[in-house]
PDB file of C-alpha atoms in Angstrom:
ATOM      1  CA  MET D   1     -16.360   3.063  -8.658  1.00  0.00           C
ATOM      2  CA  THR D   2     -18.800   0.967  -6.682  1.00  0.00           C
ATOM      3  CA  ARG D   3     -18.817   0.788  -2.933  1.00  0.00           C
ATOM      4  CA  ARG D   4     -17.787  -2.849  -3.147  1.00  0.00           C
ATOM      5  CA  LEU D   5     -14.769  -1.990  -5.296  1.00  0.00           C
ATOM      6  CA  LEU D   6     -13.872   0.843  -2.942  1.00  0.00           C
ATOM      7  CA  ILE D   7     -13.967  -1.535   0.036  1.00  0.00           C
ATOM      8  CA  ILE D   8     -11.695  -3.958  -1.827  1.00  0.00           C
ATOM      9  CA  LEU D   9      -9.290  -1.139  -2.692  1.00  0.00           C
ATOM     10  CA  VAL D  10      -9.107   0.176   0.867  1.00  0.00           C
ATOM     11  CA  SER D  11      -8.729  -3.328   2.316  1.00  0.00           C
ATOM     12  CA  THR D  12      -5.991  -4.277  -0.140  1.00  0.00           C
ATOM     13  CA  THR D  13      -4.121  -1.029   0.497  1.00  0.00           C
ATOM     14  CA  PHE D  14      -4.321  -1.646   4.248  1.00  0.00           C
ATOM     15  CA  VAL D  15      -2.985  -5.185   3.823  1.00  0.00           C
ATOM     16  CA  ALA D  16      -0.166  -3.849   1.635  1.00  0.00           C
ATOM     17  CA  PHE D  17       0.667  -1.185   4.214  1.00  0.00           C
ATOM     18  CA  ALA D  18       0.643  -3.765   7.010  1.00  0.00           C
ATOM     19  CA  GLY D  19       2.895  -6.040   4.978  1.00  0.00           C
ATOM     20  CA  VAL D  20       5.408  -3.303   4.213  1.00  0.00           C
ATOM     21  CA  TYR D  21       5.303  -2.043   7.791  1.00  0.00           C
ATOM     22  CA  SER D  22       5.761  -5.552   9.196  1.00  0.00           C
ATOM     23  CA  ALA D  23       8.620  -6.293   6.822  1.00  0.00           C
ATOM     24  CA  ASN D  24      10.210  -2.973   7.688  1.00  0.00           C
ATOM     25  CA  LYS D  25       9.952  -3.697  11.425  1.00  0.00           C
ATOM     26  CA  LYS D  26      11.611  -7.066  10.868  1.00  0.00           C
ATOM     27  CA  ASP D  27      14.328  -5.402   8.797  1.00  0.00           C
ATOM     28  CA  ASP D  28      14.760  -2.785  11.523  1.00  0.00           C
ATOM     29  CA  GLY D  29      15.395  -5.502  14.087  1.00  0.00           C
ATOM     30  CA  PHE D  30      17.992  -7.133  11.879  1.00  0.00           C
ATOM     31  CA  GLU D  31      19.671  -3.836  11.001  1.00  0.00           C
ATOM     32  CA  ASN D  32      19.733  -2.697  14.633  1.00  0.00           C
ATOM     33  CA  SER D  33      21.497  -5.910  15.611  1.00  0.00           C
ATOM     34  CA  ARG D  34      23.922  -5.553  12.739  1.00  0.00           C
ATOM     35  CA  ASN D  35      24.658  -1.924  13.538  1.00  0.00           C
ATOM     36  CA  GLY D  36      25.240  -2.862  17.168  1.00  0.00           C
ATOM     37  CA  ILE D  37      27.872  -5.348  16.028  1.00  0.00           C
ATOM     38  CA  LEU D  38      29.541  -2.694  13.857  1.00  0.00           C
ATOM     39  CA  LEU D  39      29.725  -0.271  16.776  1.00  0.00           C
ATOM     40  CA  ARG D  40      31.176  -2.942  19.055  1.00  0.00           C
ATOM     41  CA  ARG D  41      33.740  -3.671  16.361  1.00  0.00           C
ATOM     42  CA  ILE D  42      34.790  -0.017  16.493  1.00  0.00           C
ATOM     43  CA  GLY D  43      35.362  -0.350  20.229  1.00  0.00           C
ATOM     44  CA  HIS D  44      37.208  -3.640  19.823  1.00  0.00           C
ATOM     45  CA  ASN D  45      39.550  -2.224  17.162  1.00  0.00           C
ATOM     46  CA  LEU D  46      40.227   0.871  19.276  1.00  0.00           C
ATOM     47  CA  LEU D  47      41.276  -1.351  22.172  1.00  0.00           C
ATOM     48  CA  ARG D  48      43.553  -3.365  19.920  1.00  0.00           C
ATOM     49  CA  SER D  49      45.102  -0.206  18.465  1.00  0.00           C
ATOM     50  CA  SER D  50      46.014   0.833  22.016  1.00  0.00           C
ATOM     51  CA  GLY D  51      47.591  -2.578  22.676  1.00  0.00           C
ATOM     52  CA  ASP D  52      44.704  -3.997  24.740  1.00  0.00           C
ATOM     53  CA  ASP D  53      43.559  -7.458  23.640  1.00  0.00           C
ATOM     54  CA  THR D  54      41.877  -8.571  26.856  1.00  0.00           C
ATOM     55  CA  SER D  55      39.475  -5.940  28.243  1.00  0.00           C
ATOM     56  CA  ARG D  56      35.884  -5.790  27.113  1.00  0.00           C
ATOM     57  CA  VAL D  57      33.755  -3.363  25.158  1.00  0.00           C
ATOM     58  CA  MET D  58      30.734  -2.619  27.332  1.00  0.00           C
ATOM     59  CA  PRO D  59      27.171  -2.936  25.935  1.00  0.00           C
ATOM     60  CA  ILE D  60      26.371  -0.257  23.372  1.00  0.00           C
ATOM     61  CA  GLN D  61      24.050   2.450  24.692  1.00  0.00           C
ATOM     62  CA  GLN D  62      21.452   3.962  22.386  1.00  0.00           C
ATOM     63  CA  PHE D  63      19.781   7.208  23.438  1.00  0.00           C
ATOM     64  CA  SER D  64      17.866   7.849  20.222  1.00  0.00           C
ATOM     65  CA  PRO D  65      17.661   6.398  16.698  1.00  0.00           C
ATOM     66  CA  THR D  66      20.715   8.499  15.788  1.00  0.00           C
ATOM     67  CA  TRP D  67      22.746   8.682  19.026  1.00  0.00           C
ATOM     68  CA  PHE D  68      24.959   5.813  20.212  1.00  0.00           C
ATOM     69  CA  ARG D  69      27.640   5.466  22.889  1.00  0.00           C
ATOM     70  CA  ILE D  70      30.594   3.049  22.991  1.00  0.00           C
ATOM     71  CA  ARG D  71      32.024   2.379  26.470  1.00  0.00           C
ATOM     72  CA  PHE D  72      35.058   0.440  27.648  1.00  0.00           C
ATOM     73  CA  GLU D  73      35.792  -1.731  30.665  1.00  0.00           C
ATOM     74  CA  HIS D  74      39.177  -0.157  31.385  1.00  0.00           C
ATOM     75  CA  GLN D  75      41.150   2.946  30.546  1.00  0.00           C
ATOM     76  CA  LEU D  76      42.765   3.240  27.136  1.00  0.00           C
ATOM     77  CA  SER D  77      44.904   5.514  25.020  1.00  0.00           C
ATOM     78  CA  ILE D  78      43.417   6.832  21.781  1.00  0.00           C
ATOM     79  CA  LEU D  79      45.365   7.919  18.710  1.00  0.00           C
ATOM     80  CA  PRO D  80      43.281  10.311  16.526  1.00  0.00           C
ATOM     81  CA  ASP D  81      44.674   8.836  13.319  1.00  0.00           C
ATOM     82  CA  SER D  82      43.500   5.387  14.406  1.00  0.00           C
ATOM     83  CA  ILE D  83      39.989   6.320  15.512  1.00  0.00           C
ATOM     84  CA  ILE D  84      39.250   8.163  12.257  1.00  0.00           C
ATOM     85  CA  GLY D  85      40.294   5.182  10.138  1.00  0.00           C
ATOM     86  CA  ILE D  86      38.628   2.601  12.374  1.00  0.00           C
ATOM     87  CA  VAL D  87      35.284   4.408  12.482  1.00  0.00           C
ATOM     88  CA  ASN D  88      35.191   5.147   8.752  1.00  0.00           C
ATOM     89  CA  THR D  89      36.112   1.592   7.786  1.00  0.00           C
ATOM     90  CA  SER D  90      33.610  -0.024  10.155  1.00  0.00           C
ATOM     91  CA  LEU D  91      30.649   2.199   9.251  1.00  0.00           C
ATOM     92  CA  SER D  92      31.233   1.896   5.512  1.00  0.00           C
ATOM     93  CA  THR D  93      29.855  -1.669   5.646  1.00  0.00           C
ATOM     94  CA  GLY D  94      26.650  -0.803   7.543  1.00  0.00           C
ATOM     95  CA  THR D  95      23.365   0.944   6.816  1.00  0.00           C
ATOM     96  CA  LEU D  96      23.766   3.833   9.238  1.00  0.00           C
ATOM     97  CA  PRO D  97      23.558   7.320   7.687  1.00  0.00           C
ATOM     98  CA  GLY D  98      26.730   8.486   5.932  1.00  0.00           C
ATOM     99  CA  ASP D  99      26.843  11.816   7.780  1.00  0.00           C
ATOM    100  CA  TYR D 100      27.947  11.569  11.395  1.00  0.00           C
ATOM    101  CA  THR D 101      29.896  13.166  14.221  1.00  0.00           C
ATOM    102  CA  VAL D 102      32.263  11.291  16.537  1.00  0.00           C
ATOM    103  CA  ASN D 103      33.169  12.715  19.947  1.00  0.00           C
ATOM    104  CA  VAL D 104      35.666  11.259  22.411  1.00  0.00           C
ATOM    105  CA  VAL D 105      34.450  12.242  25.885  1.00  0.00           C
ATOM    106  CA  ASP D 106      36.393  12.170  29.166  1.00  0.00           C
ATOM    107  CA  CYS D 107      34.360  10.003  31.570  1.00  0.00           C
ATOM    108  CA  ASP D 108      35.173  12.082  34.664  1.00  0.00           C
ATOM    109  CA  ALA D 109      35.183  15.620  33.305  1.00  0.00           C
ATOM    110  CA  LYS D 110      32.344  14.940  30.834  1.00  0.00           C
ATOM    111  CA  GLU D 111      34.262  17.040  28.341  1.00  0.00           C
ATOM    112  CA  ILE D 112      34.878  16.389  24.657  1.00  0.00           C
ATOM    113  CA  VAL D 113      38.603  15.857  24.243  1.00  0.00           C
ATOM    114  CA  TYR D 114      38.547  15.000  20.565  1.00  0.00           C
ATOM    115  CA  GLY D 115      36.010  14.851  17.771  1.00  0.00           C
ATOM    116  CA  PHE D 116      35.457  14.938  14.043  1.00  0.00           C
ATOM    117  CA  THR D 117      32.640  15.085  11.511  1.00  0.00           C
ATOM    118  CA  VAL D 118      32.199  13.066   8.340  1.00  0.00           C
ATOM    119  CA  ALA D 119      29.733  14.241   5.693  1.00  0.00           C
ATOM    120  CA  THR D 120      28.620  12.865   2.355  1.00  0.00           C
ATOM    121  CA  ALA D 121      29.849  16.104   0.828  1.00  0.00           C
ATOM    122  CA  ALA D 122      33.600  16.035   1.460  1.00  0.00           C
ATOM    123  CA  SER D 123      33.689  19.825   1.807  1.00  0.00           C
ATOM    124  CA  ASN D 124      31.613  19.500   4.991  1.00  0.00           C
ATOM    125  CA  ASN D 125      34.083  17.182   6.722  1.00  0.00           C
ATOM    126  CA  ALA D 126      35.623  18.570   9.909  1.00  0.00           C
ATOM    127  CA  MET D 127      38.911  16.975  10.963  1.00  0.00           C
ATOM    128  CA  PRO D 128      40.985  18.509  13.794  1.00  0.00           C
ATOM    129  CA  CYS D 129      44.706  17.975  14.133  1.00  0.00           C
ATOM    130  CA  LYS D 130      45.873  14.383  13.881  1.00  0.00           C
ATOM    131  CA  GLY D 131      48.894  12.672  15.317  1.00  0.00           C
ATOM    132  CA  ARG D 132      48.393  13.884  18.895  1.00  0.00           C
ATOM    133  CA  PRO D 133      47.642  10.810  21.035  1.00  0.00           C
ATOM    134  CA  LEU D 134      45.295  11.216  23.964  1.00  0.00           C
ATOM    135  CA  PRO D 135      46.779  10.180  27.307  1.00  0.00           C
ATOM    136  CA  THR D 136      45.611   6.929  28.850  1.00  0.00           C
ATOM    137  CA  GLY D 137      42.336   7.556  30.622  1.00  0.00           C
ATOM    138  CA  CYS D 138      38.645   6.718  30.882  1.00  0.00           C
ATOM    139  CA  TYR D 139      36.877   7.656  27.656  1.00  0.00           C
ATOM    140  CA  TYR D 140      33.640   6.865  25.893  1.00  0.00           C
ATOM    141  CA  ILE D 141      32.785   7.452  22.256  1.00  0.00           C
ATOM    142  CA  ASP D 142      29.593   9.244  21.256  1.00  0.00           C
ATOM    143  CA  LEU D 143      28.416   8.798  17.673  1.00  0.00           C
ATOM    144  CA  ARG D 144      25.609  10.981  16.377  1.00  0.00           C
ATOM    145  CA  PHE D 145      24.222  10.323  12.918  1.00  0.00           C
ATOM    146  CA  SER D 146      22.399  12.711  10.631  1.00  0.00           C
ATOM    147  CA  GLN D 147      18.608  12.747  10.984  1.00  0.00           C
ATOM    148  CA  ALA D 148      18.382  12.877   7.187  1.00  0.00           C
ATOM    149  CA  GLY D 149      19.266   9.194   6.907  1.00  0.00           C
ATOM    150  CA  ALA D 150      16.434   8.114   9.189  1.00  0.00           C
ATOM    151  CA  ILE D 151      14.035  10.518   7.503  1.00  0.00           C
ATOM    152  CA  ASN D 152      14.989   9.258   4.058  1.00  0.00           C
ATOM    153  CA  GLN D 153      14.345   5.702   5.199  1.00  0.00           C
ATOM    154  CA  GLN D 154      10.883   6.700   6.400  1.00  0.00           C
ATOM    155  CA  LYS D 155      10.279   8.490   3.105  1.00  0.00           C
ATOM    156  CA  SER D 156      11.306   5.408   1.147  1.00  0.00           C
ATOM    157  CA  ILE D 157       8.778   3.352   3.102  1.00  0.00           C
ATOM    158  CA  GLY D 158       6.150   5.982   2.365  1.00  0.00           C
ATOM    159  CA  TYR D 159       7.037   5.887  -1.332  1.00  0.00           C
ATOM    160  CA  ILE D 160       6.681   2.105  -1.374  1.00  0.00           C
ATOM    161  CA  ILE D 161       3.257   2.275   0.259  1.00  0.00           C
ATOM    162  CA  ALA D 162       2.186   5.088  -2.081  1.00  0.00           C
ATOM    163  CA  ALA D 163       3.370   3.076  -5.078  1.00  0.00           C
ATOM    164  CA  ILE D 164       1.437   0.006  -3.934  1.00  0.00           C
ATOM    165  CA  ALA D 165      -1.700   2.046  -3.286  1.00  0.00           C
ATOM    166  CA  GLY D 166      -1.305   3.832  -6.619  1.00  0.00           C
ATOM    167  CA  GLY D 167      -0.863   0.545  -8.455  1.00  0.00           C
ATOM    168  CA  ILE D 168      -3.959  -0.893  -6.817  1.00  0.00           C
ATOM    169  CA  LEU D 169      -5.942   2.252  -7.642  1.00  0.00           C
ATOM    170  CA  ILE D 170      -4.851   2.222 -11.292  1.00  0.00           C
ATOM    171  CA  GLY D 171      -5.599  -1.483 -11.557  1.00  0.00           C
ATOM    172  CA  ALA D 172      -9.021  -1.036  -9.969  1.00  0.00           C
ATOM    173  CA  PHE D 173      -9.821   1.881 -12.280  1.00  0.00           C
ATOM    174  CA  ALA D 174      -8.745  -0.091 -15.352  1.00  0.00           C
ATOM    175  CA  TRP D 175     -10.790  -3.091 -14.230  1.00  0.00           C
ATOM    176  CA  ASN D 176     -13.846  -0.947 -13.583  1.00  0.00           C
ATOM    177  CA  LYS D 177     -13.485   0.759 -16.959  1.00  0.00           C
ATOM    178  CA  LYS D 178     -13.102  -2.571 -18.734  1.00  0.00           C
ATOM    179  CA  ARG D 179     -16.130  -3.963 -16.913  1.00  0.00           C
ATOM    180  CA  LYS D 180     -18.244  -1.020 -17.978  1.00  0.00           C
ATOM    181  CA  LYS D 181     -16.983  -1.322 -21.526  1.00  0.00           C
ATOM    182  CA  ASN D 182     -17.942  -4.978 -21.679  1.00  0.00           C
ATOM    183  CA  THR D 183     -21.412  -4.458 -20.227  1.00  0.00           C
ATOM    184  CA  ILE D 184     -24.237  -2.294 -21.456  1.00  0.00           C
ATOM    185  CA  LEU D 185     -25.641   0.139 -18.964  1.00  0.00           C
ATOM    186  CA  PRO D 186     -29.168   1.484 -19.186  1.00  0.00           C
ATOM    187  CA  GLU D 187     -27.958   4.855 -20.497  1.00  0.00           C
ATOM    188  CA  GLU D 188     -26.461   3.144 -23.555  1.00  0.00           C
ATOM    189  CA  VAL D 189     -29.727   1.622 -24.780  1.00  0.00           C
ATOM    190  CA  VAL D 190     -31.051   3.367 -27.863  1.00  0.00           C
ATOM    191  CA  ALA D 191     -34.693   4.175 -27.237  1.00  0.00           C
ATOM    192  CA  GLY D 192     -37.412   4.858 -29.773  1.00  0.00           C
ATOM    193  CA  ASN D 193     -39.817   7.802 -29.841  1.00  0.00           C
ATOM    194  CA  ASN D 194     -40.651   9.343 -26.484  1.00  0.00           C
ATOM    195  CA  GLY D 195     -38.194   7.036 -24.723  1.00  0.00           C
ATOM    196  CA  ARG D 196     -40.087   3.948 -25.880  1.00  0.00           C
ATOM    197  CA  ILE D 197     -38.242   0.669 -26.299  1.00  0.00           C
ATOM    198  CA  LYS D 198     -39.903  -2.130 -28.264  1.00  0.00           C
ATOM    199  CA  ILE D 199     -39.712  -5.578 -26.682  1.00  0.00           C
ATOM    200  CA  GLY D 200     -41.847  -7.889 -28.806  1.00  0.00           C
ATOM    201  CA  GLN D 201     -45.365  -6.445 -28.603  1.00  0.00           C
ATOM    202  CA  TYR D 202     -44.527  -4.486 -25.463  1.00  0.00           C
ATOM    203  CA  ASP D 203     -43.626  -0.823 -25.258  1.00  0.00           C
ATOM    204  CA  PHE D 204     -41.147  -0.330 -22.453  1.00  0.00           C
ATOM    205  CA  TYR D 205     -40.747   3.109 -20.831  1.00  0.00           C
ATOM    206  CA  PHE D 206     -37.732   3.038 -18.590  1.00  0.00           C
ATOM    207  CA  GLU D 207     -38.086   6.548 -17.173  1.00  0.00           C
ATOM    208  CA  GLN D 208     -41.728   5.949 -16.315  1.00  0.00           C
ATOM    209  CA  HIS D 209     -41.060   2.472 -14.897  1.00  0.00           C
ATOM    210  CA  CYS D 210     -43.772   0.751 -16.861  1.00  0.00           C
ATOM    211  CA  ILE D 211     -44.535  -1.512 -19.812  1.00  0.00           C
ATOM    212  CA  GLU D 212     -47.552  -1.226 -22.116  1.00  0.00           C
ATOM    213  CA  TRP D 213     -49.295  -3.977 -24.058  1.00  0.00           C
ATOM    214  CA  GLN D 214     -52.488  -3.337 -26.030  1.00  0.00           C
ATOM    215  CA  ASN D 215     -53.035  -0.058 -24.150  1.00  0.00           C
ATOM    216  CA  VAL D 216     -52.691  -1.806 -20.790  1.00  0.00           C
ATOM    217  CA  LYS D 217     -49.913  -0.378 -18.615  1.00  0.00           C
ATOM    218  CA  THR D 218     -48.104  -2.429 -15.988  1.00  0.00           C
ATOM    219  CA  THR D 219     -46.005  -0.665 -13.378  1.00  0.00           C
ATOM    220  CA  LEU D 220     -42.439  -1.807 -12.722  1.00  0.00           C
ATOM    221  CA  THR D 221     -40.312  -1.260  -9.672  1.00  0.00           C
ATOM    222  CA  ASN D 222     -37.036   0.623  -9.992  1.00  0.00           C
ATOM    223  CA  LYS D 223     -34.984  -2.585  -9.974  1.00  0.00           C
ATOM    224  CA  GLU D 224     -37.343  -4.318 -12.380  1.00  0.00           C
ATOM    225  CA  SER D 225     -36.908  -1.389 -14.758  1.00  0.00           C
ATOM    226  CA  LYS D 226     -33.125  -1.523 -14.480  1.00  0.00           C
ATOM    227  CA  LEU D 227     -33.110  -5.267 -15.056  1.00  0.00           C
ATOM    228  CA  LEU D 228     -35.415  -5.092 -18.072  1.00  0.00           C
ATOM    229  CA  TYR D 229     -33.415  -2.182 -19.490  1.00  0.00           C
ATOM    230  CA  ILE D 230     -30.233  -4.278 -19.406  1.00  0.00           C
ATOM    231  CA  PHE D 231     -32.062  -7.211 -21.009  1.00  0.00           C
ATOM    232  CA  ALA D 232     -33.428  -4.898 -23.711  1.00  0.00           C
ATOM    233  CA  ALA D 233     -29.907  -3.836 -24.621  1.00  0.00           C
ATOM    234  CA  SER D 234     -28.913  -7.432 -25.360  1.00  0.00           C
ATOM    235  CA  ILE D 235     -32.016  -9.150 -26.669  1.00  0.00           C
ATOM    236  CA  ASN D 236     -31.463 -12.830 -27.484  1.00  0.00           C
ATOM    237  CA  GLU D 237     -28.053 -12.777 -25.784  1.00  0.00           C
ATOM    238  CA  VAL D 238     -27.086 -14.529 -22.565  1.00  0.00           C
ATOM    239  CA  ILE D 239     -26.100 -12.013 -19.885  1.00  0.00           C
ATOM    240  CA  ASP D 240     -23.863 -13.216 -17.086  1.00  0.00           C
ATOM    241  CA  ARG D 241     -25.426 -13.393 -13.617  1.00  0.00           C
ATOM    242  CA  ASN D 242     -22.578 -11.399 -12.087  1.00  0.00           C
ATOM    243  CA  THR D 243     -23.058  -8.661 -14.663  1.00  0.00           C
ATOM    244  CA  LEU D 244     -26.762  -8.403 -13.899  1.00  0.00           C
ATOM    245  CA  GLN D 245     -26.154  -8.365 -10.159  1.00  0.00           C
ATOM    246  CA  GLN D 246     -23.414  -5.766 -10.416  1.00  0.00           C
ATOM    247  CA  GLU D 247     -25.362  -3.418 -12.690  1.00  0.00           C
ATOM    248  CA  VAL D 248     -28.565  -3.551 -10.648  1.00  0.00           C
ATOM    249  CA  TRP D 249     -27.268  -3.934  -7.075  1.00  0.00           C
ATOM    250  CA  GLY D 250     -23.569  -3.067  -7.291  1.00  0.00           C
ATOM    251  CA  ASN D 251     -23.785   0.397  -5.712  1.00  0.00           C
ATOM    252  CA  GLU D 252     -25.627  -0.979  -2.691  1.00  0.00           C
ATOM    253  CA  GLY D 253     -22.582  -2.883  -1.451  1.00  0.00           C
ATOM    254  CA  VAL D 254     -24.426  -6.133  -0.611  1.00  0.00           C
ATOM    255  CA  ILE D 255     -25.816  -8.416  -3.310  1.00  0.00           C
ATOM    256  CA  VAL D 256     -28.122 -11.294  -2.438  1.00  0.00           C
ATOM    257  CA  THR D 257     -28.068 -13.956  -5.156  1.00  0.00           C
ATOM    258  CA  ARG D 258     -31.706 -14.873  -4.623  1.00  0.00           C
ATOM    259  CA  SER D 259     -32.726 -11.253  -5.259  1.00  0.00           C
ATOM    260  CA  LEU D 260     -31.849 -11.592  -8.943  1.00  0.00           C
ATOM    261  CA  ASP D 261     -33.895 -14.771  -9.337  1.00  0.00           C
ATOM    262  CA  MET D 262     -36.819 -13.165  -7.533  1.00  0.00           C
ATOM    263  CA  PHE D 263     -36.887 -10.094  -9.780  1.00  0.00           C
ATOM    264  CA  VAL D 264     -36.479 -12.207 -12.913  1.00  0.00           C
ATOM    265  CA  SER D 265     -39.476 -14.259 -11.779  1.00  0.00           C
ATOM    266  CA  LYS D 266     -41.530 -11.078 -11.294  1.00  0.00           C
ATOM    267  CA  LEU D 267     -40.547  -9.807 -14.734  1.00  0.00           C
ATOM    268  CA  ARG D 268     -41.565 -13.111 -16.310  1.00  0.00           C
ATOM    269  CA  LYS D 269     -45.059 -12.763 -14.871  1.00  0.00           C
ATOM    270  CA  LYS D 270     -45.394  -9.175 -16.118  1.00  0.00           C
ATOM    271  CA  LEU D 271     -44.230 -10.163 -19.612  1.00  0.00           C
ATOM    272  CA  GLN D 272     -46.277 -13.355 -19.955  1.00  0.00           C
ATOM    273  CA  ALA D 273     -49.069 -11.706 -21.968  1.00  0.00           C
ATOM    274  CA  ASP D 274     -46.834 -11.761 -25.065  1.00  0.00           C
ATOM    275  CA  PRO D 275     -45.855 -15.367 -25.913  1.00  0.00           C
ATOM    276  CA  SER D 276     -43.015 -14.132 -28.128  1.00  0.00           C
ATOM    277  CA  VAL D 277     -41.187 -12.690 -25.098  1.00  0.00           C
ATOM    278  CA  LYS D 278     -39.460 -15.004 -22.632  1.00  0.00           C
ATOM    279  CA  ILE D 279     -36.712 -14.737 -20.048  1.00  0.00           C
ATOM    280  CA  VAL D 280     -34.721 -17.962 -20.281  1.00  0.00           C
ATOM    281  CA  ASN D 281     -32.489 -19.217 -17.484  1.00  0.00           C
ATOM    282  CA  PHE D 282     -29.083 -20.737 -18.237  1.00  0.00           C
ATOM    283  CA  PRO D 283     -28.018 -22.447 -14.979  1.00  0.00           C
ATOM    284  CA  GLY D 284     -24.551 -21.465 -13.866  1.00  0.00           C
ATOM    285  CA  LYS D 285     -24.323 -18.773 -16.544  1.00  0.00           C
ATOM    286  CA  GLY D 286     -27.089 -16.203 -16.554  1.00  0.00           C
ATOM    287  CA  TYR D 287     -30.301 -15.151 -18.278  1.00  0.00           C
ATOM    288  CA  LYS D 288     -31.427 -14.285 -21.794  1.00  0.00           C
ATOM    289  CA  LEU D 289     -34.334 -12.102 -22.881  1.00  0.00           C
ATOM    290  CA  GLU D 290     -35.599 -14.112 -25.840  1.00  0.00           C
ATOM    291  CA  VAL D 291     -37.827 -12.388 -28.376  1.00  0.00           C
ATOM    292  CA  THR D 292     -39.135 -14.364 -31.362  1.00  0.00           C
ATOM    293  CA  VAL D 293     -40.547 -12.751 -34.475  1.00  0.00           C
TER     294      VAL D 293
END
């Protein structure tokens, strides 16, 4: 995988992560507002069950992602049967974790006067005696949710990001493989004796970076050798400019378009001794190494 492709992969993965993270933060804001409404509804229904239709539910307090407190403006009486049903019904429509503990706390004594636990596995539910109403007094309701729900949500986000990154990686690998399949690299050129490749009247030695014509050797630069090697693999065929640039300069990260034209021009001069060998330009397409018999 070329450096350029790697940069594209990393950049795309980062953009995907930022998109998922941003969307998740937006969803979090919406869900937090929705959950706040559900918790206030619990308080409102508790007041109504005690015969209070006028006093207010105070703003919901949140001490952590899993710990909430419902407070009331005035004293109230709580019936255990009612609070269990009200809480379960209200939370069943939200996205808060399904495992939670509810504690009714005396405001003055700071003591838990009633509580129960609801778990996804029914065998883990903990319900104390019902039917014993709590006397009218100042109470607040603490709800603590299982950490597993929050952790699972974080895991799901991680899975989404991993899936996106994996998809990009697989796609990039497939693209790179297809590109290599459709282009001929220097290693795939079949050479003659002693690594010699015949190009018209020239003998081309890729490993030695030189061409020979009538016992006269001309030295080639590394890039000139690569370029001529690719041409030699597809004699009399037009090779796309992008393919030439990628095969010769791809691993260097930065490709200057004029570099290709410059090296083609240099190769032309070094091959001009044989009139049967020409490098022909096809504007907007690429180049062709033309060899006439």
